[in-house]
Coordinates of C-alpha atoms and ligand atoms in Angstrom, one line a residue:
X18 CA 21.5 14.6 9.0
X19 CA 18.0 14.0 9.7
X20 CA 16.2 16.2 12.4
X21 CA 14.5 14.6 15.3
X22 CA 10.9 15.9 14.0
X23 CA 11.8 14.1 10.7
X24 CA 13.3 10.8 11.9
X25 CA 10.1 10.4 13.9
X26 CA 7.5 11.2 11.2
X27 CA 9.6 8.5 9.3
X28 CA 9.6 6.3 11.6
X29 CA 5.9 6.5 12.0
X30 CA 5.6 6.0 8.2
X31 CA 7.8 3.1 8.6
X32 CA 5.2 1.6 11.0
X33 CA 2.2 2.6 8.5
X34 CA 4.3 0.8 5.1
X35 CA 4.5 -2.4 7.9
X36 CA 0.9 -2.7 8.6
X37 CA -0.4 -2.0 5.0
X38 CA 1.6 -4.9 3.8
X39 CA -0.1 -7.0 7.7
X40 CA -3.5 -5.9 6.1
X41 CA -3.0 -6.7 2.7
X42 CA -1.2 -10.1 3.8
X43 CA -4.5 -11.1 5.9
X44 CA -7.0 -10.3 3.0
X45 CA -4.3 -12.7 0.5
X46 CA -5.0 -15.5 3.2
X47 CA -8.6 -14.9 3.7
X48 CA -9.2 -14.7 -0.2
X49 CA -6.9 -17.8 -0.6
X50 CA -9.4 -19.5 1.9
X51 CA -12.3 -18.5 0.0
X52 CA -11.0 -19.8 -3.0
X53 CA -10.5 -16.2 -5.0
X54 CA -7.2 -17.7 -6.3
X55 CA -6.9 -14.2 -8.6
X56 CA -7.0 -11.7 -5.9
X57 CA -5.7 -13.6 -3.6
X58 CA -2.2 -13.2 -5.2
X59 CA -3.4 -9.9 -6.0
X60 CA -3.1 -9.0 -2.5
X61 CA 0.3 -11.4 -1.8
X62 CA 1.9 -9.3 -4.3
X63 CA 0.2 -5.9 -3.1
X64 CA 1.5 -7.4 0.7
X65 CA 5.1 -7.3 -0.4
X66 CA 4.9 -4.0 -2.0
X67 CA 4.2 -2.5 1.0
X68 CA 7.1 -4.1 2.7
X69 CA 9.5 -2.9 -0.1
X70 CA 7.8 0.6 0.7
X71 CA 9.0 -0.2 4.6
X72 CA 12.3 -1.1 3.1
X73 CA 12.8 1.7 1.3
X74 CA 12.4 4.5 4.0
X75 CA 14.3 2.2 6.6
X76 CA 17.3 2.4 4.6
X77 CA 16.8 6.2 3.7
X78 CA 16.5 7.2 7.4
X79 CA 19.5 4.9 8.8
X80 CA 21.8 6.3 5.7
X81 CA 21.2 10.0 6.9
X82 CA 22.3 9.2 10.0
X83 CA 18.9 8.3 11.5
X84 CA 17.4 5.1 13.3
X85 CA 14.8 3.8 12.1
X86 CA 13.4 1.9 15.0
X87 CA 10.9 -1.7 14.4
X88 CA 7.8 -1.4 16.5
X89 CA 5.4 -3.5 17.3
X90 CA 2.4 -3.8 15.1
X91 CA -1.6 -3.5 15.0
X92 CA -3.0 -6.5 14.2
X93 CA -5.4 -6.6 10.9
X94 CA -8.8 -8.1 10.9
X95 CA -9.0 -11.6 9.6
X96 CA -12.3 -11.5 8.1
X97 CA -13.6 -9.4 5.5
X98 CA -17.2 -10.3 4.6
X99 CA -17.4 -10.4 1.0
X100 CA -14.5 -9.2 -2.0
X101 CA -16.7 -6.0 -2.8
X102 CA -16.2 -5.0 0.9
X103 CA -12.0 -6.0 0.8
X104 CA -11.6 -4.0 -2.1
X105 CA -13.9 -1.1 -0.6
X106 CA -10.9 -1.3 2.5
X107 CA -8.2 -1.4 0.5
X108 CA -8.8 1.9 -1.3
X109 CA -10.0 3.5 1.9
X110 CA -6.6 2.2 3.5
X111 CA -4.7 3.8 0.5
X112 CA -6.3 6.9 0.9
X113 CA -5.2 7.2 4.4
X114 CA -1.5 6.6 3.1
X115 CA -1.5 9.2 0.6
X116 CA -3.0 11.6 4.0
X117 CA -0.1 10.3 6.2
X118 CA 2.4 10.4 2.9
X119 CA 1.5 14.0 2.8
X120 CA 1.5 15.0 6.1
X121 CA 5.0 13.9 6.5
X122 CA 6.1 15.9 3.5
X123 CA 4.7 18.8 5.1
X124 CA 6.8 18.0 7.9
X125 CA 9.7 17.9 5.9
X126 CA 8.7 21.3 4.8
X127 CA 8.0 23.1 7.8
X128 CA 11.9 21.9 8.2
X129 CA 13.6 23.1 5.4
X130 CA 14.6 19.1 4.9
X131 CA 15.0 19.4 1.3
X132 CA 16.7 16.0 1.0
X133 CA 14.2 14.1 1.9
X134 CA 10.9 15.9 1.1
X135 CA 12.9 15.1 -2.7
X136 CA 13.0 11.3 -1.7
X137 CA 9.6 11.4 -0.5
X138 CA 8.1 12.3 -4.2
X139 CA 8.2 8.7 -5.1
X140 CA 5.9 7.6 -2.3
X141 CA 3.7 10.7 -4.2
X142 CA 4.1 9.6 -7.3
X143 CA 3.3 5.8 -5.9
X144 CA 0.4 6.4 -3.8
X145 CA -1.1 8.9 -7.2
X146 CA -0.8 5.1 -9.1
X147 CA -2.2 2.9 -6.3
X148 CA -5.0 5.2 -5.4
X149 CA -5.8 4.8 -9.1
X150 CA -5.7 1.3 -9.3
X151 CA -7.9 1.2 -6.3
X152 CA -10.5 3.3 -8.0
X153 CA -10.4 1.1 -11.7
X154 CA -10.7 -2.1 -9.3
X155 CA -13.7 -0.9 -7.5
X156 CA -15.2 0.6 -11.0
X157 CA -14.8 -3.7 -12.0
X158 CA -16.4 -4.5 -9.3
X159 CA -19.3 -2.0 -9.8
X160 CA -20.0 -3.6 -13.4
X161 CA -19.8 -7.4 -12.4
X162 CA -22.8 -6.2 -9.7
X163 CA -23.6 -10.2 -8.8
X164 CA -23.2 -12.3 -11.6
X165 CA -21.1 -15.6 -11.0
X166 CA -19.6 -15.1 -14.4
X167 CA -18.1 -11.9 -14.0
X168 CA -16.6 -12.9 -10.7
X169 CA -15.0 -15.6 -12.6
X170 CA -13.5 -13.4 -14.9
X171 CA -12.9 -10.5 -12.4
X172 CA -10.8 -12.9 -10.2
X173 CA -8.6 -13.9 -13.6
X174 CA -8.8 -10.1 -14.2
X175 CA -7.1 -8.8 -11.1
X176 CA -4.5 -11.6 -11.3
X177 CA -3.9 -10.2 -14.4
X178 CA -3.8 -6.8 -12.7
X179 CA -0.9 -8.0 -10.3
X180 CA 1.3 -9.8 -13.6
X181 CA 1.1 -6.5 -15.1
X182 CA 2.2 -4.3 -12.3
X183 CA 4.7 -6.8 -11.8
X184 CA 6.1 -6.5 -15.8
X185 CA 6.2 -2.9 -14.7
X186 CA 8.1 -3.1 -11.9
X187 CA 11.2 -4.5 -13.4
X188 CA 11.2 -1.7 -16.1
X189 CA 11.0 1.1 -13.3
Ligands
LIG24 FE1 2.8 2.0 0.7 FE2 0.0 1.2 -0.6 O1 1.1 2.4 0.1

């Protein structure tokens, strides 16, 4: 049985999961607009990832007896300037995750909840992984500086990126 001080940390990682995959959905569509086939599906995949993160913690929390409550959510930004910036948000955004993704371990901690701060070392292990990703994606980006032919094969690239992940996934 989850404690109330750990049912509502989950909950509000619940409502984090649901508005990374939001923010990560808008930057698909504004990339998609912007022609950056490549990282637009980059972002569409990264978009459902975080909804299977969502998923995974909603069922945890209502098997332990919990409710994990649906909330209403911020609304991301629509436009993102240029690709370099996108990416520069998407590892800030993860960084903030792996903060709230610790914090709430803590929590579970501080409460002797050994259950679930043993659940939660997936989102560690996960957020050690996308935090790195982040960082080899923004190292691309620093190499292409602005030549058209390095976007070119940075956009293939990254699509790449999200076909591997994906191979990955399935082998997990
Ligand atoms: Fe669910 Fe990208 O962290």
């Amino acid at each position: 049985m989850l404690s109330k001080k750990v049912e509502k940390a989950l909950n509000g990682q619940i409502r984090i999961e649901a508005e990374s995959s939001q923010v990560y959905l808008s930057m698909a569509s504004w990339a998609e607009v912007k022609g950056l086939e490549g990282i637009s599906q980059f972002m569409y995949k990264h978009s459902d990832e975080e909804r299977m993160h969502m998923l995974k913690l909603i069922k945890f929390v209502n098997e332990r007896g919990g409710h994990a409550t649906i909330s209403d959510l911020k609304a991301p930004k629509t436009e993102f300037g240029t690709f370099q910036k996108m990416f520069q948000e998407l590892y800030d955004h993860e960084i903030f995750v792996s903060k709230s993704i610790n914090d709430l371990v803590h929590v579970t901690l501080e409460e002797k909840d050994y259950a679930t701060h043993n659940f939660l070392q997936w989102y560690v292990a996960e957020q050690i992984e996308e935090e790195a990703l982040a960082r080899t994606i923004l190292d691309k980006i620093n190499l292409i500086g602005n030549d058209k032919g390095g976007l070119y094969l940075f956009d293939r690239d990254v699509q790449q990126i999200t076909v591997e992940s994906a191979a990955s996934d399935t082998t997990e």
